Amino acid sequence: MLDVGDGHSLYWEVSGNPGGKPAVALHGGPGTGSSPRMRSLFDPDRYRVVLVDQRSSGRSTPSAADPVVDLSANTTQHLVADLETLRVHLGIERWLVWGASWGVTLALAYAQAYPERVTELVLAAVTDGDRRRTDWITRDMGRVFPREWERFRDGVPADERDGDLAAAYSRLLHDPDPEVRAGAARRWCEWEDTHMSLAPDAEPYLSVADPAFRLAFARIVTHYWSHGSFLDDGQLLRDIERLHGIPAVLIHGRYDVSGPLDTAWALHRAWPGSELVVLDDTGHRGGSMTAAITAATDRFAGGV
């Protein structure tokens, strides 16, 4: 555990070769926490792999599953600073940064703040934190899944259904009534599983998770989305020149309806030295995604 201030302690772990190439893995959500399978994306003989649970996620404390936990000190800027604090704590000079989904947004924000500390980036299921993406997920995708979206929309009070649905759900997830909180978390996670379902091997995983996990995840993700991911709109594309000279592989599924390919395409077009890999057998996850990620990390394993 690492004390990062504001009453927060982060869970972290290191595996692989102590003398190997340093790499940090950034989980999605925001709010899912790290998982052991993330280690398998790196050759343990050649990498020193760092996993970390972002603020109030996973095993970090305080947990967002606790209804009284204040999320005001949980922003993108806090997470970026936490990563730099962890890097210094571990005595790492530079590291490869891997991220998936929300982890891509965080990886880009960190790398733009500290480009001199990043050797390469491997980014899967590319996101950029813009409001148009969260609007797409929470509202526009009702055109793709109308039945499921109506259930999702109708989970908030009628007078809030035409507004910011992430903000409306965030309020429900902080309601003093535990049944209200649990119901909102369940509906949010059901919708998340729906819009990530367009892949041949897709299976629900958020909606069938432990209720405490569902609550923590939903509280964190709605907190971020209702605040525009704590980024200026278009910020990560606007500042992409800060990453010029850093090798990167962007990996995206053709069937990723929750995060359309245009975000990855725009970043790739503006980023000399980046490579875009489009997978024709997957959506937001699954299919050949793992193989594509490990191919990229294997390629970068020889650098320092």
PDB file of C-alpha atoms in Angstrom:
ATOM      1  CA  MET A   1       0.000   0.000   0.000  1.00  0.00           C
ATOM      2  CA  LEU A   2       1.225   3.511  -0.827  1.00  0.00           C
ATOM      3  CA  ASP A   3      -0.047   6.619   0.939  1.00  0.00           C
ATOM      4  CA  VAL A   4      -0.701   9.251  -1.736  1.00  0.00           C
ATOM      5  CA  GLY A   5      -2.395  11.843   0.461  1.00  0.00           C
ATOM      6  CA  ASP A   6      -5.988  13.045   0.780  1.00  0.00           C
ATOM      7  CA  GLY A   7      -6.642   9.993   2.951  1.00  0.00           C
ATOM      8  CA  HIS A   8      -5.980   7.605   0.034  1.00  0.00           C
ATOM      9  CA  SER A   9      -3.731   4.535  -0.016  1.00  0.00           C
ATOM     10  CA  LEU A  10      -3.087   2.680  -3.268  1.00  0.00           C
ATOM     11  CA  TYR A  11      -2.650  -1.053  -3.620  1.00  0.00           C
ATOM     12  CA  TRP A  12       0.275  -1.921  -5.890  1.00  0.00           C
ATOM     13  CA  GLU A  13       2.265  -5.025  -6.761  1.00  0.00           C
ATOM     14  CA  VAL A  14       5.325  -5.876  -8.823  1.00  0.00           C
ATOM     15  CA  SER A  15       5.921  -9.152 -10.640  1.00  0.00           C
ATOM     16  CA  GLY A  16       8.218 -10.585 -13.284  1.00  0.00           C
ATOM     17  CA  ASN A  17      11.959 -10.014 -13.535  1.00  0.00           C
ATOM     18  CA  PRO A  18      13.293  -7.511 -10.941  1.00  0.00           C
ATOM     19  CA  GLY A  19      15.921  -6.494 -13.497  1.00  0.00           C
ATOM     20  CA  GLY A  20      13.528  -6.433 -16.433  1.00  0.00           C
ATOM     21  CA  LYS A  21      12.101  -3.561 -18.439  1.00  0.00           C
ATOM     22  CA  PRO A  22       9.668  -1.598 -16.224  1.00  0.00           C
ATOM     23  CA  ALA A  23       6.034  -1.427 -17.326  1.00  0.00           C
ATOM     24  CA  VAL A  24       2.923  -0.140 -15.602  1.00  0.00           C
ATOM     25  CA  ALA A  25      -0.544  -1.497 -16.390  1.00  0.00           C
ATOM     26  CA  LEU A  26      -3.534   0.849 -16.071  1.00  0.00           C
ATOM     27  CA  HIS A  27      -6.953  -0.718 -15.585  1.00  0.00           C
ATOM     28  CA  GLY A  28     -10.192   0.465 -17.096  1.00  0.00           C
ATOM     29  CA  GLY A  29     -13.490   1.725 -15.804  1.00  0.00           C
ATOM     30  CA  PRO A  30     -12.580   4.017 -14.238  1.00  0.00           C
ATOM     31  CA  GLY A  31     -13.112   1.873 -11.185  1.00  0.00           C
ATOM     32  CA  THR A  32     -12.612  -1.768 -12.183  1.00  0.00           C
ATOM     33  CA  GLY A  33      -9.331  -2.267 -10.322  1.00  0.00           C
ATOM     34  CA  SER A  34      -6.406  -4.347 -11.571  1.00  0.00           C
ATOM     35  CA  SER A  35      -6.610  -8.088 -12.173  1.00  0.00           C
ATOM     36  CA  PRO A  36      -4.041 -10.912 -12.184  1.00  0.00           C
ATOM     37  CA  ARG A  37      -4.611 -11.559 -15.896  1.00  0.00           C
ATOM     38  CA  MET A  38      -3.020  -8.188 -16.643  1.00  0.00           C
ATOM     39  CA  ARG A  39       0.348  -9.694 -15.702  1.00  0.00           C
ATOM     40  CA  SER A  40       0.012 -12.219 -18.528  1.00  0.00           C
ATOM     41  CA  LEU A  41       0.236  -9.431 -21.119  1.00  0.00           C
ATOM     42  CA  PHE A  42       3.975  -9.151 -20.384  1.00  0.00           C
ATOM     43  CA  ASP A  43       6.805 -11.672 -20.699  1.00  0.00           C
ATOM     44  CA  PRO A  44       7.803 -12.249 -17.039  1.00  0.00           C
ATOM     45  CA  ASP A  45      11.386 -12.999 -18.014  1.00  0.00           C
ATOM     46  CA  ARG A  46      11.818  -9.632 -19.696  1.00  0.00           C
ATOM     47  CA  TYR A  47       9.492  -7.275 -17.831  1.00  0.00           C
ATOM     48  CA  ARG A  48       9.179  -5.838 -14.337  1.00  0.00           C
ATOM     49  CA  VAL A  49       5.412  -5.396 -14.274  1.00  0.00           C
ATOM     50  CA  VAL A  50       3.689  -2.899 -11.980  1.00  0.00           C
ATOM     51  CA  LEU A  51      -0.039  -3.229 -11.276  1.00  0.00           C
ATOM     52  CA  VAL A  52      -1.883  -0.556  -9.324  1.00  0.00           C
ATOM     53  CA  ASP A  53      -5.470  -0.061  -8.218  1.00  0.00           C
ATOM     54  CA  GLN A  54      -6.478   3.545  -8.885  1.00  0.00           C
ATOM     55  CA  ARG A  55      -8.031   5.633  -6.099  1.00  0.00           C
ATOM     56  CA  SER A  56     -10.936   3.905  -4.310  1.00  0.00           C
ATOM     57  CA  SER A  57     -10.812   0.991  -6.813  1.00  0.00           C
ATOM     58  CA  GLY A  58      -9.982  -2.643  -6.163  1.00  0.00           C
ATOM     59  CA  ARG A  59      -7.924  -3.026  -2.999  1.00  0.00           C
ATOM     60  CA  SER A  60      -7.081   0.662  -2.656  1.00  0.00           C
ATOM     61  CA  THR A  61      -8.598   2.483   0.301  1.00  0.00           C
ATOM     62  CA  PRO A  62     -10.996   3.992   1.073  1.00  0.00           C
ATOM     63  CA  SER A  63     -13.236   1.927  -1.195  1.00  0.00           C
ATOM     64  CA  ALA A  64     -15.912   3.620  -3.272  1.00  0.00           C
ATOM     65  CA  ALA A  65     -18.200   0.773  -2.180  1.00  0.00           C
ATOM     66  CA  ASP A  66     -18.500   2.612   1.132  1.00  0.00           C
ATOM     67  CA  PRO A  67     -21.418   5.033   0.647  1.00  0.00           C
ATOM     68  CA  VAL A  68     -19.858   7.721   2.848  1.00  0.00           C
ATOM     69  CA  VAL A  69     -16.582   7.912   0.918  1.00  0.00           C
ATOM     70  CA  ASP A  70     -15.985  11.356  -0.596  1.00  0.00           C
ATOM     71  CA  LEU A  71     -14.851  11.234  -4.241  1.00  0.00           C
ATOM     72  CA  SER A  72     -13.857  14.901  -4.499  1.00  0.00           C
ATOM     73  CA  ALA A  73     -10.126  14.017  -4.317  1.00  0.00           C
ATOM     74  CA  ASN A  74     -10.533  11.424  -7.062  1.00  0.00           C
ATOM     75  CA  THR A  75      -9.851  13.103 -10.411  1.00  0.00           C
ATOM     76  CA  THR A  76      -7.716  12.447 -13.472  1.00  0.00           C
ATOM     77  CA  GLN A  77      -5.145  14.908 -12.135  1.00  0.00           C
ATOM     78  CA  HIS A  78      -4.969  13.003  -8.841  1.00  0.00           C
ATOM     79  CA  LEU A  79      -4.481   9.695 -10.684  1.00  0.00           C
ATOM     80  CA  VAL A  80      -1.721  11.147 -12.866  1.00  0.00           C
ATOM     81  CA  ALA A  81       0.085  12.455  -9.771  1.00  0.00           C
ATOM     82  CA  ASP A  82      -0.375   9.074  -8.071  1.00  0.00           C
ATOM     83  CA  LEU A  83       1.356   7.269 -10.932  1.00  0.00           C
ATOM     84  CA  GLU A  84       4.329   9.607 -10.703  1.00  0.00           C
ATOM     85  CA  THR A  85       4.467   9.138  -6.926  1.00  0.00           C
ATOM     86  CA  LEU A  86       4.462   5.355  -7.413  1.00  0.00           C
ATOM     87  CA  ARG A  87       7.172   5.521 -10.086  1.00  0.00           C
ATOM     88  CA  VAL A  88       9.444   7.485  -7.760  1.00  0.00           C
ATOM     89  CA  HIS A  89       8.610   5.183  -4.839  1.00  0.00           C
ATOM     90  CA  LEU A  90       9.690   2.141  -6.888  1.00  0.00           C
ATOM     91  CA  GLY A  91      12.888   3.795  -8.110  1.00  0.00           C
ATOM     92  CA  ILE A  92      11.915   3.481 -11.772  1.00  0.00           C
ATOM     93  CA  GLU A  93      13.481   5.985 -14.159  1.00  0.00           C
ATOM     94  CA  ARG A  94      11.247   5.316 -17.182  1.00  0.00           C
ATOM     95  CA  TRP A  95       8.566   2.751 -17.970  1.00  0.00           C
ATOM     96  CA  LEU A  96       6.333   1.434 -20.702  1.00  0.00           C
ATOM     97  CA  VAL A  97       2.725   2.431 -20.072  1.00  0.00           C
ATOM     98  CA  TRP A  98      -0.073   0.028 -20.994  1.00  0.00           C
ATOM     99  CA  GLY A  99      -3.737   0.910 -20.676  1.00  0.00           C
ATOM    100  CA  ALA A 100      -7.105  -0.431 -21.786  1.00  0.00           C
ATOM    101  CA  SER A 101     -10.380   1.466 -22.204  1.00  0.00           C
ATOM    102  CA  TRP A 102     -10.403   4.188 -19.483  1.00  0.00           C
ATOM    103  CA  GLY A 103      -6.786   3.155 -18.862  1.00  0.00           C
ATOM    104  CA  VAL A 104      -5.971   4.602 -22.301  1.00  0.00           C
ATOM    105  CA  THR A 105      -7.335   8.008 -21.307  1.00  0.00           C
ATOM    106  CA  LEU A 106      -5.297   7.912 -18.108  1.00  0.00           C
ATOM    107  CA  ALA A 107      -2.184   6.669 -19.948  1.00  0.00           C
ATOM    108  CA  LEU A 108      -2.414   9.536 -22.443  1.00  0.00           C
ATOM    109  CA  ALA A 109      -2.954  12.106 -19.691  1.00  0.00           C
ATOM    110  CA  TYR A 110       0.009  10.757 -17.710  1.00  0.00           C
ATOM    111  CA  ALA A 111       2.297  10.543 -20.740  1.00  0.00           C
ATOM    112  CA  GLN A 112       1.442  14.097 -21.802  1.00  0.00           C
ATOM    113  CA  ALA A 113       2.241  15.318 -18.290  1.00  0.00           C
ATOM    114  CA  TYR A 114       5.485  13.305 -18.012  1.00  0.00           C
ATOM    115  CA  PRO A 115       6.648  12.365 -21.542  1.00  0.00           C
ATOM    116  CA  GLU A 116      10.241  12.037 -20.382  1.00  0.00           C
ATOM    117  CA  ARG A 117       9.199   9.145 -18.125  1.00  0.00           C
ATOM    118  CA  VAL A 118       7.538   7.047 -20.841  1.00  0.00           C
ATOM    119  CA  THR A 119       9.453   4.680 -23.103  1.00  0.00           C
ATOM    120  CA  GLU A 120       6.491   3.399 -25.144  1.00  0.00           C
ATOM    121  CA  LEU A 121       2.708   3.173 -24.955  1.00  0.00           C
ATOM    122  CA  VAL A 122       0.531   0.160 -25.720  1.00  0.00           C
ATOM    123  CA  LEU A 123      -3.121   1.234 -25.760  1.00  0.00           C
ATOM    124  CA  ALA A 124      -6.077  -1.125 -26.262  1.00  0.00           C
ATOM    125  CA  ALA A 125      -9.749  -0.183 -26.783  1.00  0.00           C
ATOM    126  CA  VAL A 126      -8.791   3.442 -27.291  1.00  0.00           C
ATOM    127  CA  THR A 127     -10.661   6.203 -25.439  1.00  0.00           C
ATOM    128  CA  ASP A 128      -9.985   9.907 -24.942  1.00  0.00           C
ATOM    129  CA  GLY A 129     -12.363  11.003 -22.164  1.00  0.00           C
ATOM    130  CA  ASP A 130     -14.289  13.474 -24.327  1.00  0.00           C
ATOM    131  CA  ARG A 131     -17.901  14.225 -23.477  1.00  0.00           C
ATOM    132  CA  ARG A 132     -19.006  13.181 -26.947  1.00  0.00           C
ATOM    133  CA  ARG A 133     -17.877   9.659 -26.110  1.00  0.00           C
ATOM    134  CA  THR A 134     -19.813   9.529 -22.846  1.00  0.00           C
ATOM    135  CA  ASP A 135     -22.822  11.087 -24.583  1.00  0.00           C
ATOM    136  CA  TRP A 136     -22.518   8.375 -27.223  1.00  0.00           C
ATOM    137  CA  ILE A 137     -22.533   5.635 -24.588  1.00  0.00           C
ATOM    138  CA  THR A 138     -25.205   7.030 -22.313  1.00  0.00           C
ATOM    139  CA  ARG A 139     -27.610   8.376 -24.930  1.00  0.00           C
ATOM    140  CA  ASP A 140     -26.824   7.926 -28.640  1.00  0.00           C
ATOM    141  CA  MET A 141     -26.329   4.164 -28.392  1.00  0.00           C
ATOM    142  CA  GLY A 142     -30.001   3.855 -27.629  1.00  0.00           C
ATOM    143  CA  ARG A 143     -30.297   3.657 -31.418  1.00  0.00           C
ATOM    144  CA  VAL A 144     -28.318   0.398 -31.365  1.00  0.00           C
ATOM    145  CA  PHE A 145     -29.884  -1.155 -28.253  1.00  0.00           C
ATOM    146  CA  PRO A 146     -33.259   0.607 -27.898  1.00  0.00           C
ATOM    147  CA  ARG A 147     -34.905  -1.893 -25.534  1.00  0.00           C
ATOM    148  CA  GLU A 148     -31.940  -2.049 -23.163  1.00  0.00           C
ATOM    149  CA  TRP A 149     -31.341   1.695 -23.322  1.00  0.00           C
ATOM    150  CA  GLU A 150     -34.932   2.497 -22.337  1.00  0.00           C
ATOM    151  CA  ARG A 151     -34.487   0.329 -19.249  1.00  0.00           C
ATOM    152  CA  PHE A 152     -31.240   2.152 -18.512  1.00  0.00           C
ATOM    153  CA  ARG A 153     -32.793   5.612 -19.033  1.00  0.00           C
ATOM    154  CA  ASP A 154     -35.874   4.727 -16.996  1.00  0.00           C
ATOM    155  CA  GLY A 155     -33.652   3.884 -14.037  1.00  0.00           C
ATOM    156  CA  VAL A 156     -33.497   7.589 -13.172  1.00  0.00           C
ATOM    157  CA  PRO A 157     -36.367   9.923 -12.182  1.00  0.00           C
ATOM    158  CA  ALA A 158     -38.535  11.097 -15.082  1.00  0.00           C
ATOM    159  CA  ASP A 159     -37.463  14.734 -14.743  1.00  0.00           C
ATOM    160  CA  GLU A 160     -33.792  13.755 -15.241  1.00  0.00           C
ATOM    161  CA  ARG A 161     -34.156  11.451 -18.248  1.00  0.00           C
ATOM    162  CA  ASP A 162     -33.458  14.164 -20.817  1.00  0.00           C
ATOM    163  CA  GLY A 163     -30.354  15.452 -19.052  1.00  0.00           C
ATOM    164  CA  ASP A 164     -26.936  14.111 -18.067  1.00  0.00           C
ATOM    165  CA  LEU A 165     -27.667  10.448 -17.327  1.00  0.00           C
ATOM    166  CA  ALA A 166     -24.251   9.859 -15.758  1.00  0.00           C
ATOM    167  CA  ALA A 167     -24.889  12.701 -13.306  1.00  0.00           C
ATOM    168  CA  ALA A 168     -28.387  11.400 -12.575  1.00  0.00           C
ATOM    169  CA  TYR A 169     -27.057   7.934 -11.839  1.00  0.00           C
ATOM    170  CA  SER A 170     -24.281   9.415  -9.713  1.00  0.00           C
ATOM    171  CA  ARG A 171     -26.860  11.059  -7.490  1.00  0.00           C
ATOM    172  CA  LEU A 172     -28.756   7.771  -7.110  1.00  0.00           C
ATOM    173  CA  LEU A 173     -25.513   5.966  -6.291  1.00  0.00           C
ATOM    174  CA  HIS A 174     -24.998   8.381  -3.397  1.00  0.00           C
ATOM    175  CA  ASP A 175     -28.568   8.069  -2.112  1.00  0.00           C
ATOM    176  CA  PRO A 176     -28.875   7.307   1.619  1.00  0.00           C
ATOM    177  CA  ASP A 177     -31.151   4.334   0.841  1.00  0.00           C
ATOM    178  CA  PRO A 178     -29.011   1.207   0.183  1.00  0.00           C
ATOM    179  CA  GLU A 179     -31.702  -0.298  -2.044  1.00  0.00           C
ATOM    180  CA  VAL A 180     -31.676   2.785  -4.271  1.00  0.00           C
ATOM    181  CA  ARG A 181     -27.878   2.616  -4.525  1.00  0.00           C
ATOM    182  CA  ALA A 182     -27.883  -1.118  -5.290  1.00  0.00           C
ATOM    183  CA  GLY A 183     -30.585  -0.799  -7.943  1.00  0.00           C
ATOM    184  CA  ALA A 184     -28.774   2.040  -9.692  1.00  0.00           C
ATOM    185  CA  ALA A 185     -25.482   0.128  -9.657  1.00  0.00           C
ATOM    186  CA  ARG A 186     -27.173  -2.962 -11.109  1.00  0.00           C
ATOM    187  CA  ARG A 187     -28.847  -1.028 -13.941  1.00  0.00           C
ATOM    188  CA  TRP A 188     -25.668   0.884 -14.748  1.00  0.00           C
ATOM    189  CA  CYS A 189     -23.642  -2.326 -14.966  1.00  0.00           C
ATOM    190  CA  GLU A 190     -26.313  -4.054 -17.072  1.00  0.00           C
ATOM    191  CA  TRP A 191     -26.080  -1.215 -19.584  1.00  0.00           C
ATOM    192  CA  GLU A 192     -22.261  -1.337 -19.560  1.00  0.00           C
ATOM    193  CA  ASP A 193     -22.361  -5.058 -20.363  1.00  0.00           C
ATOM    194  CA  THR A 194     -24.862  -4.399 -23.146  1.00  0.00           C
ATOM    195  CA  HIS A 195     -22.861  -1.797 -25.027  1.00  0.00           C
ATOM    196  CA  MET A 196     -19.675  -3.873 -24.755  1.00  0.00           C
ATOM    197  CA  SER A 197     -21.395  -7.009 -26.071  1.00  0.00           C
ATOM    198  CA  LEU A 198     -20.699  -6.862 -29.805  1.00  0.00           C
ATOM    199  CA  ALA A 199     -17.992  -9.494 -30.051  1.00  0.00           C
ATOM    200  CA  PRO A 200     -18.330 -13.202 -30.900  1.00  0.00           C
ATOM    201  CA  ASP A 201     -17.177 -14.345 -27.450  1.00  0.00           C
ATOM    202  CA  ALA A 202     -18.628 -11.511 -25.338  1.00  0.00           C
ATOM    203  CA  GLU A 203     -20.105 -12.426 -21.957  1.00  0.00           C
ATOM    204  CA  PRO A 204     -21.471 -10.170 -19.197  1.00  0.00           C
ATOM    205  CA  TYR A 205     -19.056  -9.542 -16.356  1.00  0.00           C
ATOM    206  CA  LEU A 206     -19.978  -6.281 -14.630  1.00  0.00           C
ATOM    207  CA  SER A 207     -23.653  -7.054 -14.054  1.00  0.00           C
ATOM    208  CA  VAL A 208     -22.855 -10.488 -12.608  1.00  0.00           C
ATOM    209  CA  ALA A 209     -20.095  -9.219 -10.306  1.00  0.00           C
ATOM    210  CA  ASP A 210     -20.265  -8.883  -6.544  1.00  0.00           C
ATOM    211  CA  PRO A 211     -22.725  -6.125  -5.495  1.00  0.00           C
ATOM    212  CA  ALA A 212     -19.994  -4.235  -3.618  1.00  0.00           C
ATOM    213  CA  PHE A 213     -17.858  -4.209  -6.757  1.00  0.00           C
ATOM    214  CA  ARG A 214     -20.801  -3.021  -8.864  1.00  0.00           C
ATOM    215  CA  LEU A 215     -21.439  -0.138  -6.464  1.00  0.00           C
ATOM    216  CA  ALA A 216     -17.796   0.959  -6.314  1.00  0.00           C
ATOM    217  CA  PHE A 217     -17.387   0.743 -10.079  1.00  0.00           C
ATOM    218  CA  ALA A 218     -20.615   2.583 -10.878  1.00  0.00           C
ATOM    219  CA  ARG A 219     -19.945   5.345  -8.338  1.00  0.00           C
ATOM    220  CA  ILE A 220     -16.473   6.017  -9.739  1.00  0.00           C
ATOM    221  CA  VAL A 221     -17.337   5.873 -13.443  1.00  0.00           C
ATOM    222  CA  THR A 222     -20.382   8.144 -13.079  1.00  0.00           C
ATOM    223  CA  HIS A 223     -18.304  10.552 -10.982  1.00  0.00           C
ATOM    224  CA  TYR A 224     -15.762  10.820 -13.791  1.00  0.00           C
ATOM    225  CA  TRP A 225     -18.200  10.918 -16.689  1.00  0.00           C
ATOM    226  CA  SER A 226     -20.444  13.521 -15.101  1.00  0.00           C
ATOM    227  CA  HIS A 227     -17.357  15.756 -14.773  1.00  0.00           C
ATOM    228  CA  GLY A 228     -16.095  15.287 -18.326  1.00  0.00           C
ATOM    229  CA  SER A 229     -13.320  12.975 -17.083  1.00  0.00           C
ATOM    230  CA  PHE A 230     -11.807  16.093 -15.457  1.00  0.00           C
ATOM    231  CA  LEU A 231     -10.271  17.026 -18.812  1.00  0.00           C
ATOM    232  CA  ASP A 232     -10.860  19.870 -21.238  1.00  0.00           C
ATOM    233  CA  ASP A 233     -12.882  18.588 -24.151  1.00  0.00           C
ATOM    234  CA  GLY A 234     -10.488  17.538 -26.889  1.00  0.00           C
ATOM    235  CA  GLN A 235      -7.499  17.976 -24.573  1.00  0.00           C
ATOM    236  CA  LEU A 236      -5.693  14.719 -25.280  1.00  0.00           C
ATOM    237  CA  LEU A 237      -5.871  15.111 -29.053  1.00  0.00           C
ATOM    238  CA  ARG A 238      -4.998  18.813 -28.777  1.00  0.00           C
ATOM    239  CA  ASP A 239      -1.833  18.032 -26.802  1.00  0.00           C
ATOM    240  CA  ILE A 240      -0.792  14.933 -28.760  1.00  0.00           C
ATOM    241  CA  GLU A 241       2.388  16.680 -29.944  1.00  0.00           C
ATOM    242  CA  ARG A 242       3.787  16.143 -26.450  1.00  0.00           C
ATOM    243  CA  LEU A 243       3.955  12.440 -27.334  1.00  0.00           C
ATOM    244  CA  HIS A 244       5.732  12.879 -30.653  1.00  0.00           C
ATOM    245  CA  GLY A 245       8.805  10.666 -30.586  1.00  0.00           C
ATOM    246  CA  ILE A 246       7.284   8.105 -28.200  1.00  0.00           C
ATOM    247  CA  PRO A 247       6.562   4.805 -29.987  1.00  0.00           C
ATOM    248  CA  ALA A 248       2.996   3.606 -29.556  1.00  0.00           C
ATOM    249  CA  VAL A 249       0.700   0.818 -30.651  1.00  0.00           C
ATOM    250  CA  LEU A 250      -3.037   1.570 -30.675  1.00  0.00           C
ATOM    251  CA  ILE A 251      -5.202  -1.572 -30.725  1.00  0.00           C
ATOM    252  CA  HIS A 252      -8.917  -1.390 -31.415  1.00  0.00           C
ATOM    253  CA  GLY A 253     -11.726  -3.814 -32.219  1.00  0.00           C
ATOM    254  CA  ARG A 254     -13.791  -3.316 -35.352  1.00  0.00           C
ATOM    255  CA  TYR A 255     -16.941  -4.256 -33.405  1.00  0.00           C
ATOM    256  CA  ASP A 256     -16.290  -1.868 -30.533  1.00  0.00           C
ATOM    257  CA  VAL A 257     -19.611  -0.029 -30.656  1.00  0.00           C
ATOM    258  CA  SER A 258     -19.109   1.422 -27.171  1.00  0.00           C
ATOM    259  CA  GLY A 259     -15.942   3.154 -28.370  1.00  0.00           C
ATOM    260  CA  PRO A 260     -16.081   3.672 -32.151  1.00  0.00           C
ATOM    261  CA  LEU A 261     -12.863   3.441 -34.125  1.00  0.00           C
ATOM    262  CA  ASP A 262     -12.762   7.139 -35.029  1.00  0.00           C
ATOM    263  CA  THR A 263     -11.153   8.069 -31.700  1.00  0.00           C
ATOM    264  CA  ALA A 264      -8.202   5.742 -32.303  1.00  0.00           C
ATOM    265  CA  TRP A 265      -8.016   6.885 -35.929  1.00  0.00           C
ATOM    266  CA  ALA A 266      -7.845  10.577 -35.006  1.00  0.00           C
ATOM    267  CA  LEU A 267      -5.098   9.981 -32.443  1.00  0.00           C
ATOM    268  CA  HIS A 268      -3.128   7.842 -34.880  1.00  0.00           C
ATOM    269  CA  ARG A 269      -3.369  10.415 -37.669  1.00  0.00           C
ATOM    270  CA  ALA A 270      -2.077  13.157 -35.351  1.00  0.00           C
ATOM    271  CA  TRP A 271       0.678  11.060 -33.758  1.00  0.00           C
ATOM    272  CA  PRO A 272       3.791  10.341 -35.830  1.00  0.00           C
ATOM    273  CA  GLY A 273       5.359   7.077 -34.748  1.00  0.00           C
ATOM    274  CA  SER A 274       2.078   5.512 -33.669  1.00  0.00           C
ATOM    275  CA  GLU A 275       0.791   2.303 -35.209  1.00  0.00           C
ATOM    276  CA  LEU A 276      -2.910   1.471 -35.407  1.00  0.00           C
ATOM    277  CA  VAL A 277      -3.916  -2.200 -35.265  1.00  0.00           C
ATOM    278  CA  VAL A 278      -7.582  -2.837 -36.113  1.00  0.00           C
ATOM    279  CA  LEU A 279      -8.910  -6.237 -35.079  1.00  0.00           C
ATOM    280  CA  ASP A 280     -11.703  -7.697 -37.193  1.00  0.00           C
ATOM    281  CA  ASP A 281     -12.790 -10.307 -34.654  1.00  0.00           C
ATOM    282  CA  THR A 282     -13.498  -8.319 -31.510  1.00  0.00           C
ATOM    283  CA  GLY A 283     -15.307  -5.427 -29.893  1.00  0.00           C
ATOM    284  CA  HIS A 284     -14.251  -3.630 -26.708  1.00  0.00           C
ATOM    285  CA  ARG A 285     -12.484  -6.781 -25.522  1.00  0.00           C
ATOM    286  CA  GLY A 286     -12.107 -10.463 -26.338  1.00  0.00           C
ATOM    287  CA  GLY A 287     -11.214 -12.095 -29.645  1.00  0.00           C
ATOM    288  CA  SER A 288      -7.587 -11.548 -30.609  1.00  0.00           C
ATOM    289  CA  MET A 289      -7.174  -8.515 -28.319  1.00  0.00           C
ATOM    290  CA  THR A 290      -4.870 -10.304 -25.868  1.00  0.00           C
ATOM    291  CA  ALA A 291      -2.691 -11.687 -28.668  1.00  0.00           C
ATOM    292  CA  ALA A 292      -2.347  -8.230 -30.222  1.00  0.00           C
ATOM    293  CA  ILE A 293      -1.370  -6.680 -26.881  1.00  0.00           C
ATOM    294  CA  THR A 294       1.249  -9.330 -26.110  1.00  0.00           C
ATOM    295  CA  ALA A 295       2.668  -8.998 -29.611  1.00  0.00           C
ATOM    296  CA  ALA A 296       3.191  -5.287 -28.941  1.00  0.00           C
ATOM    297  CA  THR A 297       4.726  -5.750 -25.493  1.00  0.00           C
ATOM    298  CA  ASP A 298       6.989  -8.509 -26.856  1.00  0.00           C
ATOM    299  CA  ARG A 299       8.187  -6.144 -29.571  1.00  0.00           C
ATOM    300  CA  PHE A 300       9.074  -3.442 -27.036  1.00  0.00           C
ATOM    301  CA  ALA A 301      10.632  -5.812 -24.490  1.00  0.00           C
ATOM    302  CA  GLY A 302      14.180  -5.177 -25.650  1.00  0.00           C
ATOM    303  CA  GLY A 303      14.135  -1.411 -25.109  1.00  0.00           C
ATOM    304  CA  VAL A 304      14.886   0.424 -21.878  1.00  0.00           C
TER     305      VAL A 304
END
